[in-house]
CSV table of C-alpha atoms in Angstrom, one decimal:
chain,number,residue,atom,x,y,z
A,1,MET,CA,70.5,56.0,-233.3
A,2,ASN,CA,73.8,57.1,-234.7
A,3,GLY,CA,76.5,56.3,-232.2
A,4,PRO,CA,79.7,58.3,-231.9
A,5,ALA,CA,81.7,55.2,-232.8
A,6,ALA,CA,80.6,55.5,-236.4
A,7,ALA,CA,79.6,59.2,-236.8
A,8,LEU,CA,82.6,60.8,-235.2
A,9,ARG,CA,84.7,59.6,-238.1
A,10,ASP,CA,82.9,62.1,-240.3
A,11,THR,CA,83.6,65.3,-238.3
A,12,GLY,CA,86.5,66.4,-240.5
A,13,ALA,CA,89.2,68.8,-239.4
A,14,GLY,CA,90.1,68.8,-235.8
A,15,ALA,CA,89.5,65.1,-235.3
A,16,GLY,CA,91.9,63.2,-233.1
A,17,PRO,CA,92.9,59.5,-233.3
A,18,GLY,CA,90.0,57.3,-234.5
A,19,GLY,CA,88.0,60.4,-235.6
A,20,LEU,CA,87.3,61.6,-232.0
A,21,PRO,CA,87.2,65.4,-231.8
A,22,HIS,CA,89.8,66.8,-229.6
A,23,ALA,CA,90.5,70.3,-228.2
A,24,ARG,CA,92.3,72.4,-230.8
A,25,PRO,CA,94.6,75.2,-229.8
A,26,ALA,CA,91.8,77.6,-230.5
A,27,ALA,CA,89.7,75.8,-227.9
A,28,ALA,CA,92.4,76.1,-225.4
A,29,ALA,CA,92.7,79.8,-226.1
A,30,GLY,CA,88.9,80.2,-225.5
A,31,THR,CA,87.6,80.6,-229.1
A,32,GLY,CA,85.9,78.3,-231.6
A,33,PRO,CA,82.9,75.9,-231.3
A,34,GLU,CA,84.9,73.3,-229.3
A,35,ALA,CA,85.6,75.9,-226.7
A,36,GLU,CA,82.0,76.9,-226.5
A,37,VAL,CA,80.8,73.3,-226.0
A,38,LEU,CA,83.6,72.5,-223.4
A,39,ALA,CA,83.1,75.7,-221.5
A,40,GLY,CA,79.3,75.2,-221.3
A,41,LEU,CA,79.7,71.6,-220.2
A,42,SER,CA,82.5,72.4,-217.7
A,43,HIS,CA,80.3,75.2,-216.2
A,44,GLY,CA,77.2,73.0,-216.0
A,45,VAL,CA,79.0,69.9,-214.5
A,46,LEU,CA,81.8,71.3,-212.3
A,47,HIS,CA,79.8,74.0,-210.5
A,48,SER,CA,79.4,71.8,-207.5
A,49,LEU,CA,83.2,71.9,-206.8
A,50,ALA,CA,83.7,74.4,-204.0
A,51,ARG,CA,86.9,76.0,-205.1
A,52,ARG,CA,87.9,77.9,-208.3
A,53,ASP,CA,91.2,76.0,-208.5
A,54,GLN,CA,89.3,72.7,-208.4
A,55,ARG,CA,86.9,73.8,-211.2
A,56,ARG,CA,89.9,74.9,-213.3
A,57,SER,CA,91.7,71.6,-212.7
A,58,GLY,CA,88.6,69.7,-213.6
A,59,GLU,CA,88.3,71.6,-216.9
A,60,LEU,CA,92.0,71.0,-217.7
A,61,TYR,CA,91.5,67.3,-217.0
A,62,ILE,CA,88.5,67.1,-219.3
A,63,ARG,CA,90.3,69.0,-222.1
A,64,GLY,CA,93.4,66.8,-221.7
A,65,LEU,CA,91.3,63.6,-222.0
A,66,LEU,CA,89.9,64.9,-225.3
A,67,ALA,CA,93.3,66.2,-226.6
A,68,ALA,CA,95.7,63.5,-225.6
A,69,SER,CA,96.6,60.7,-227.9
A,70,GLY,CA,97.1,57.1,-226.8
A,71,ARG,CA,96.7,56.0,-223.2
A,72,LYS,CA,95.3,58.7,-220.9
A,73,THR,CA,97.9,58.8,-218.2
A,74,ILE,CA,98.0,61.9,-216.1
A,75,ARG,CA,101.2,63.0,-217.6
A,76,ASN,CA,99.7,62.6,-221.1
A,77,ILE,CA,96.5,64.4,-220.0
A,78,ALA,CA,98.5,67.3,-218.7
A,79,SER,CA,100.8,67.6,-221.7
A,80,HIS,CA,98.3,69.8,-223.7
A,81,THR,CA,98.8,72.7,-221.4
A,82,GLY,CA,102.5,73.1,-222.0
A,83,VAL,CA,103.1,73.7,-218.2
A,84,PRO,CA,105.2,70.9,-216.7
A,85,ALA,CA,103.8,71.6,-213.2
A,86,ASP,CA,100.3,70.7,-214.3
A,87,ALA,CA,101.0,67.0,-214.2
A,88,GLN,CA,101.6,67.1,-210.5
A,89,ARG,CA,98.7,69.4,-210.1
A,90,LEU,CA,96.3,67.1,-211.9
A,91,HIS,CA,97.7,64.1,-210.0
A,92,HIS,CA,96.8,65.7,-206.7
A,93,PHE,CA,93.4,66.7,-208.1
A,94,ILE,CA,92.5,63.1,-208.8
A,95,SER,CA,94.4,61.2,-206.1
A,96,ASP,CA,94.6,63.4,-203.1
A,97,SER,CA,91.9,66.0,-203.3
A,98,THR,CA,88.7,65.9,-201.3
A,99,TRP,CA,86.1,66.8,-203.9
A,100,ARG,CA,83.0,64.5,-204.0
A,101,TRP,CA,82.2,62.8,-207.3
A,102,GLY,CA,78.5,62.2,-206.5
A,103,PRO,CA,77.4,65.8,-207.1
A,104,VAL,CA,79.5,66.1,-210.3
A,105,ARG,CA,77.8,63.0,-211.7
A,106,ALA,CA,74.4,64.3,-210.7
A,107,ALA,CA,75.2,67.6,-212.5
A,108,LEU,CA,76.4,65.7,-215.6
A,109,ALA,CA,73.1,63.7,-215.7
A,110,ARG,CA,71.0,66.9,-215.4
A,111,HIS,CA,73.1,68.8,-217.9
A,112,MET,CA,73.1,66.1,-220.6
A,113,GLY,CA,69.5,65.2,-219.9
A,114,ALA,CA,68.6,68.6,-221.2
A,115,LEU,CA,70.9,68.7,-224.2
A,116,ALA,CA,70.7,65.0,-225.3
A,117,PRO,CA,67.6,63.6,-223.7
A,118,PRO,CA,67.8,59.8,-222.9
A,119,ARG,CA,65.6,57.5,-225.0
A,120,ALA,CA,66.5,54.6,-222.7
A,121,TRP,CA,68.7,53.7,-219.8
A,122,VAL,CA,71.1,50.9,-220.3
A,123,VAL,CA,72.9,49.1,-217.5
A,124,ARG,CA,76.1,47.4,-218.7
A,125,THR,CA,79.2,45.8,-217.1
A,126,ALA,CA,82.7,46.8,-218.1
A,127,THR,CA,86.0,44.9,-217.7
A,128,MET,CA,89.0,47.2,-217.5
A,129,PRO,CA,92.4,45.5,-218.0
A,130,ARG,CA,95.2,46.5,-215.7
A,131,THR,CA,98.9,46.1,-216.0
A,132,GLY,CA,101.5,45.4,-213.2
A,133,ARG,CA,100.0,45.0,-209.8
A,134,GLY,CA,96.7,46.4,-210.9
A,135,GLY,CA,94.7,48.8,-208.8
A,136,VAL,CA,91.7,48.9,-206.4
A,137,GLY,CA,89.3,46.1,-207.1
A,138,ALA,CA,91.7,44.4,-209.6
A,139,GLU,CA,91.2,40.6,-209.8
A,140,HIS,CA,92.3,37.8,-212.1
A,141,VAL,CA,89.4,37.3,-214.5
A,142,ALA,CA,89.0,35.1,-217.6
A,143,ASP,CA,89.1,36.9,-220.9
A,144,PRO,CA,85.7,36.2,-222.6
A,145,HIS,CA,87.4,36.0,-226.0
A,146,THR,CA,90.5,33.9,-225.3
A,147,GLY,CA,89.7,32.3,-222.0
A,148,ARG,CA,93.1,33.4,-220.6
A,149,SER,CA,93.4,34.9,-217.2
A,150,ARG,CA,94.2,38.6,-216.9
A,151,THR,CA,94.2,41.3,-214.3
A,152,ALA,CA,91.3,43.7,-214.6
A,153,GLN,CA,88.9,45.9,-212.7
A,154,ARG,CA,85.2,45.3,-213.1
A,155,ALA,CA,82.6,48.0,-213.0
A,156,VAL,CA,78.9,48.6,-213.8
A,157,GLY,CA,77.9,51.7,-215.6
A,158,LEU,CA,74.5,53.4,-216.1
A,159,TRP,CA,74.3,54.8,-219.7
A,160,ALA,CA,71.8,57.1,-221.2
A,161,ALA,CA,71.0,56.2,-224.8
A,162,SER,CA,70.3,59.4,-226.7
A,163,GLU,CA,69.6,60.4,-230.3
A,164,TRP,CA,73.3,60.8,-230.9
A,165,GLY,CA,74.7,57.9,-228.9
A,166,GLY,CA,75.3,56.7,-225.4
A,167,TYR,CA,76.9,58.5,-222.5
A,168,PRO,CA,77.5,57.2,-218.9
A,169,VAL,CA,76.1,59.1,-215.9
A,170,ASP,CA,77.0,56.8,-213.0
A,171,TRP,CA,79.4,54.0,-212.1
A,172,HIS,CA,79.8,51.3,-209.5
A,173,LEU,CA,83.2,49.7,-208.9
A,174,ARG,CA,82.8,46.0,-208.1
A,175,LEU,CA,84.8,44.9,-205.1
A,176,SER,CA,85.2,41.3,-204.2
A,177,PRO,CA,85.2,39.9,-200.6
A,178,ARG,CA,89.0,39.8,-200.8
A,179,TRP,CA,89.1,43.6,-201.1
A,180,LEU,CA,86.4,44.3,-198.6
A,181,GLY,CA,87.5,41.7,-196.1
A,182,ASP,CA,91.2,42.5,-196.0
A,183,ALA,CA,91.9,45.5,-193.7
A,184,ARG,CA,95.3,46.1,-195.2
A,185,LEU,CA,94.0,46.2,-198.8
A,186,ARG,CA,91.1,48.5,-197.7
A,187,GLU,CA,93.5,50.9,-196.0
A,188,GLN,CA,96.0,51.0,-199.0
A,189,ALA,CA,93.2,51.7,-201.5
A,190,GLY,CA,91.3,54.1,-199.2
A,191,ILE,CA,88.0,52.1,-199.4
A,192,PRO,CA,85.5,53.9,-197.2
A,193,ALA,CA,83.9,52.1,-194.3
A,194,GLY,CA,80.4,50.9,-195.1
A,195,THR,CA,81.3,50.0,-198.7
A,196,VAL,CA,79.5,46.7,-199.6
A,197,ALA,CA,79.7,44.3,-202.4
A,198,LEU,CA,76.9,44.4,-205.0
A,199,ASP,CA,76.4,42.1,-207.9
A,200,PRO,CA,76.0,43.8,-211.3
A,201,LEU,CA,72.2,43.6,-211.2
A,202,GLU,CA,71.9,45.1,-207.8
A,203,ALA,CA,74.3,47.9,-208.6
A,204,GLY,CA,72.5,48.6,-211.9
A,205,LEU,CA,69.1,48.8,-210.2
A,206,GLU,CA,70.4,51.1,-207.5
A,207,MET,CA,71.9,53.5,-210.1
A,208,VAL,CA,68.7,53.4,-212.1
A,209,LEU,CA,66.6,54.4,-209.1
A,210,ASP,CA,69.0,57.1,-208.1
A,211,SER,CA,70.5,58.6,-211.2
A,212,ALA,CA,67.8,58.3,-213.8
A,213,ARG,CA,65.5,60.6,-211.8
A,214,THR,CA,68.4,63.1,-211.5
A,215,ALA,CA,68.5,63.4,-215.3
A,216,GLY,CA,64.8,64.4,-215.4
A,217,ALA,CA,63.8,61.4,-217.5
A,218,PRO,CA,62.7,58.7,-215.0
A,219,HIS,CA,60.1,57.1,-217.3
A,220,ARG,CA,62.4,56.1,-220.1
A,221,PRO,CA,62.7,52.3,-220.6
A,222,VAL,CA,65.4,50.5,-218.7
A,223,LEU,CA,67.5,47.8,-220.5
A,224,LEU,CA,69.5,45.3,-218.5
A,225,ASP,CA,70.7,41.7,-218.6
A,226,ALA,CA,68.6,39.6,-216.3
A,227,ARG,CA,69.7,36.2,-217.6
A,228,GLN,CA,71.4,35.3,-214.3
A,229,ALA,CA,68.6,36.7,-212.1
A,230,SER,CA,65.0,36.4,-211.2
A,231,ALA,CA,63.4,38.3,-214.0
A,232,GLY,CA,60.1,38.5,-212.1
A,233,ARG,CA,61.7,40.2,-209.1
A,234,VAL,CA,63.6,42.7,-211.3
A,235,ALA,CA,60.5,43.5,-213.3
A,236,ALA,CA,58.5,44.0,-210.1
A,237,LEU,CA,61.1,46.4,-208.7
A,238,LEU,CA,61.2,48.5,-211.8
A,239,GLY,CA,57.5,48.4,-212.3
A,240,ALA,CA,56.9,49.6,-208.7
A,241,GLU,CA,59.1,52.6,-209.5
A,242,ASP,CA,57.2,53.3,-212.8
A,243,PHE,CA,60.1,52.4,-215.0
A,244,PRO,CA,59.2,50.6,-218.2
A,245,TYR,CA,61.7,47.8,-219.0
A,246,VAL,CA,63.2,45.5,-221.6
A,247,LEU,CA,65.0,42.7,-219.9
A,248,ARG,CA,67.3,40.2,-221.6
A,249,ILE,CA,66.2,36.9,-220.1
A,250,SER,CA,67.5,33.3,-220.1
A,251,PRO,CA,65.9,30.7,-222.4
A,252,SER,CA,65.1,28.8,-219.2
A,253,GLN,CA,63.2,31.6,-217.6
A,254,LEU,CA,59.8,30.3,-216.4
A,255,LEU,CA,56.8,32.1,-217.8
A,256,THR,CA,53.0,31.7,-217.7
A,257,PRO,CA,51.4,32.4,-221.1
A,258,LEU,CA,48.3,34.6,-221.1
A,259,THR,CA,45.1,34.4,-223.1
A,260,ALA,CA,44.0,37.3,-225.4
A,261,ASP,CA,42.0,38.8,-222.5
A,262,GLY,CA,44.9,38.7,-220.1
A,263,ARG,CA,44.0,35.5,-218.1
A,264,ALA,CA,46.7,33.1,-217.1
A,265,THR,CA,46.4,29.7,-218.9
A,266,GLY,CA,47.6,27.9,-215.8
A,267,ARG,CA,50.6,26.2,-217.4
A,268,VAL,CA,54.2,27.2,-216.9
A,269,ALA,CA,56.9,26.9,-219.6
A,270,THR,CA,60.4,28.2,-220.3
A,271,ALA,CA,60.9,31.0,-222.7
A,272,ARG,CA,62.5,28.6,-225.2
A,273,GLN,CA,59.5,26.2,-224.9
A,274,LEU,CA,57.0,29.0,-225.5
A,275,ALA,CA,58.8,30.2,-228.6
A,276,GLY,CA,59.4,26.7,-229.9
A,277,GLY,CA,55.7,25.8,-229.7
A,278,LEU,CA,54.6,28.8,-231.8
A,279,ALA,CA,53.2,28.3,-235.3
A,280,PRO,CA,55.4,29.9,-238.1
A,281,ARG,CA,52.7,32.4,-238.8
A,282,ARG,CA,53.2,33.9,-235.3
A,283,PHE,CA,56.7,35.1,-236.4
A,284,SER,CA,57.0,38.4,-238.3
A,285,ARG,CA,60.0,39.6,-240.2
A,286,VAL,CA,61.6,42.7,-238.8
A,287,ARG,CA,64.8,44.5,-239.7
A,288,ALA,CA,67.1,44.9,-236.7
A,289,PRO,CA,69.5,47.9,-236.5
A,290,GLY,CA,73.0,48.3,-235.3
A,291,PRO,CA,75.2,45.3,-234.6
A,292,TRP,CA,72.4,42.9,-235.4
A,293,ALA,CA,71.6,44.6,-238.7
A,294,GLY,CA,69.6,42.4,-241.0
A,295,HIS,CA,66.2,40.7,-241.0
A,296,HIS,CA,65.1,38.7,-238.0
A,297,GLU,CA,62.0,36.7,-237.2
A,298,VAL,CA,60.3,38.0,-234.1
A,299,ALA,CA,57.3,36.6,-232.2
A,300,ARG,CA,55.3,38.2,-229.4
A,301,VAL,CA,53.8,36.1,-226.6
A,302,PRO,CA,51.7,37.7,-223.9
A,303,CYS,CA,52.9,36.2,-220.6
A,304,ARG,CA,53.7,36.7,-217.0
A,305,THR,CA,56.9,35.7,-215.2
A,306,ALA,CA,56.3,32.7,-213.0
A,307,ASP,CA,58.7,34.1,-210.3
A,308,THR,CA,56.8,37.4,-209.9
A,309,PRO,CA,56.6,38.4,-206.2
A,310,PRO,CA,53.1,38.7,-204.6
A,311,GLY,CA,51.3,41.9,-205.4
A,312,PRO,CA,49.8,43.8,-208.3
A,313,GLN,CA,50.8,42.1,-211.6
A,314,ARG,CA,51.0,43.8,-215.0
A,315,ARG,CA,50.8,42.2,-218.4
A,316,GLN,CA,54.1,41.3,-219.9
A,317,LEU,CA,55.3,40.3,-223.3
A,318,LEU,CA,57.9,37.8,-224.3
A,319,LEU,CA,59.8,38.8,-227.4
A,320,ALA,CA,61.6,35.9,-229.2
A,321,GLN,CA,64.1,37.3,-231.7
A,322,ARG,CA,65.5,34.7,-234.2
A,323,ASP,CA,68.4,35.6,-236.6
A,324,LEU,CA,67.6,34.3,-240.1
A,325,LEU,CA,71.3,33.7,-240.7
A,326,SER,CA,71.6,31.7,-237.5
A,327,PRO,CA,68.2,30.2,-236.6
A,328,LEU,CA,69.6,28.4,-233.6
A,329,HIS,CA,70.5,31.8,-232.1
A,330,THR,CA,67.4,33.2,-230.4
A,331,ALA,CA,67.4,36.2,-228.0
A,332,PHE,CA,64.6,36.4,-225.5
A,333,TRP,CA,63.4,39.7,-224.0
A,334,LEU,CA,60.8,40.4,-221.4
A,335,THR,CA,59.0,43.8,-221.5
A,336,ASP,CA,55.9,45.6,-220.1
A,337,LEU,CA,55.7,47.8,-223.2
A,338,THR,CA,53.0,45.6,-224.5
A,339,VAL,CA,51.4,48.3,-226.8
A,340,TRP,CA,54.6,49.1,-228.7
A,341,PRO,CA,54.9,47.8,-232.2
A,342,THR,CA,57.3,44.9,-232.7
A,343,SER,CA,59.7,46.9,-234.9
A,344,ALA,CA,60.0,49.6,-232.2
A,345,LEU,CA,60.7,46.9,-229.5
A,346,VAL,CA,63.4,45.4,-231.7
A,347,GLN,CA,65.0,48.8,-232.2
A,348,LEU,CA,64.9,49.4,-228.5
A,349,ALA,CA,66.4,46.0,-227.6
A,350,ALA,CA,69.3,46.8,-230.0
A,351,THR,CA,70.1,49.8,-227.9
A,352,SER,CA,72.1,47.7,-225.5
A,353,GLU,CA,74.6,46.6,-228.2
A,354,GLN,CA,74.8,50.1,-229.7
A,355,VAL,CA,75.8,51.5,-226.3
A,356,ALA,CA,78.3,48.7,-225.9
A,357,ARG,CA,79.9,49.9,-229.2
A,358,ASP,CA,80.0,53.4,-227.9
A,359,ALA,CA,81.7,52.2,-224.7
A,360,ALA,CA,84.3,50.2,-226.7
A,361,GLY,CA,85.0,52.9,-229.3
A,362,PRO,CA,84.6,56.5,-228.1
A,363,GLY,CA,84.6,55.4,-224.5
A,364,ARG,CA,88.1,54.0,-224.8
A,365,ARG,CA,89.3,57.1,-226.6
A,366,THR,CA,88.0,59.4,-223.8
A,367,GLY,CA,89.8,57.5,-221.1
A,368,LEU,CA,87.0,55.4,-219.4
A,369,TYR,CA,89.4,52.4,-219.3
A,370,ASP,CA,92.7,54.2,-218.6
A,371,PHE,CA,92.8,55.0,-214.9
A,372,GLU,CA,96.4,54.4,-213.7
A,373,GLY,CA,96.1,55.1,-210.0
A,374,ARG,CA,95.4,52.7,-207.1
A,375,THR,CA,92.8,54.3,-204.8
A,376,PHE,CA,89.1,54.0,-204.6
A,377,ALA,CA,88.5,57.8,-204.7
A,378,GLY,CA,91.0,58.2,-207.5
A,379,TRP,CA,89.2,55.7,-209.7
A,380,HIS,CA,85.8,57.4,-209.1
A,381,ARG,CA,87.1,60.9,-209.8
A,382,HIS,CA,88.9,59.8,-213.0
A,383,ILE,CA,85.9,57.9,-214.4
A,384,THR,CA,83.6,60.8,-213.5
A,385,LEU,CA,85.7,63.2,-215.5
A,386,ALA,CA,86.2,60.7,-218.3
A,387,SER,CA,82.4,60.3,-218.5
A,388,THR,CA,82.2,64.1,-218.8
A,389,ALA,CA,84.8,64.0,-221.6
A,390,HIS,CA,82.8,61.3,-223.4
A,391,ALA,CA,79.7,63.6,-223.1
A,392,ALA,CA,81.7,66.5,-224.5
A,393,ALA,CA,82.6,64.3,-227.6
A,394,LEU,CA,78.9,63.5,-228.0
A,395,LEU,CA,77.9,67.2,-227.9
A,396,LEU,CA,80.6,68.1,-230.4
A,397,LEU,CA,79.3,65.3,-232.7
A,398,SER,CA,75.7,66.6,-232.4
A,399,ARG,CA,76.9,70.2,-233.1
A,400,ASN,CA,78.7,69.1,-236.2
A,401,HIS,CA,75.6,67.3,-237.5
A,402,GLY,CA,73.0,70.0,-236.7
A,403,GLY,CA,72.3,69.4,-233.1
A,404,PRO,CA,70.2,66.8,-231.3
A,405,ARG,CA,66.7,66.2,-232.5
A,406,ARG,CA,63.7,65.2,-230.4
A,407,PRO,CA,63.1,61.4,-230.1
A,408,THR,CA,60.7,60.1,-232.8
A,409,SER,CA,60.2,56.6,-231.3
A,410,PRO,CA,57.3,55.9,-229.0
A,411,ALA,CA,57.6,57.6,-225.6
A,412,GLY,CA,59.0,55.6,-222.8
A,413,ARG,CA,56.3,56.5,-220.3
A,414,ARG,CA,54.0,53.5,-219.6
A,415,PRO,CA,50.5,54.0,-221.2
A,416,ARG,CA,47.9,55.0,-218.7
A,417,SER,CA,45.4,52.5,-220.2
A,418,LYS,CA,47.4,49.6,-218.9
A,419,GLU,CA,45.9,48.1,-215.8
A,420,ALA,CA,47.1,45.8,-213.2
A,421,LEU,CA,45.7,42.3,-213.6
């Protein structure tokens, strides 16, 4: 998969900072390929807004996110129109209006699902640094790179991984008990009654079950990090809803190995122990794409999670992926796509890191991390339109490179021949 973070640098004339296409004057005037893409996306995504002025403000906001350089403040977003009053207009549209972001996200998922069909669904967390007093949900968190404390918002996004890159279709803003339990904070930020705290895994599963179906591609594999959770429970929830999955699991995850005919051996071991006890011939050499580019040693172990809840149990597969340049670093994955070739599973597992690069590159340049307001509704409206701008950049990329192609990797739908054990 060619992510926008790399390929957008090759789009030539009309590229903005970092190579990201932005709206040219021709697009603002209603002509040119950019105008066609943006008009089609705006019509397809913003049709749920009840009023014409809301739809127009939404389109102006999306165009401004693509056209503005630097941090996407509302003043900067509005500057491309040349109308001073538009800054106040867009501020009201984001912060004080009453339009609902849920239907807009659903429309985005459907529209993009037809134009850039998902190959997989990726649940990933995001840390969004804030300055000053921060905004709704802001907390002091440790920087994973420096260890220093900083003020940031934390969110969970559901991303569709397509032929041309990843794009987000839904979001959950994480709120700590401090925000949910303080009546004054709730009132100041406009946090709706009934809002509850969800951990990243719960939020991700909820979005998968709701949003992936909306896009018309419910049977694509789901990738998420289950290293801090019960992988058996997560697998059972996804399997019950007919979602194939590839879960990143902890080396200490307890598994029961299976015999060739699918019978449990009766012994339980950790993922690390199972991989460590394999003969060298059980590892095959596979070339990994993306951030993990290079040859890896990969082993497959038929298994079942030891913490699987009671009920029908499907065959599972442990994938142990060892970097040849760093043998001590082994990634462990759990999947029910047991008939997929090893090379295809390795490529699929790499999708998570490729989406992370799309979020860190084009995602930053289209404003996903730049909300400057302080309210719950404002954050959700901004990130909904920033997600739409990110999708627009992806469509412009695909147009410049000949348009999306149909996926050539194995289909995500679970094979019918697989039976519950």
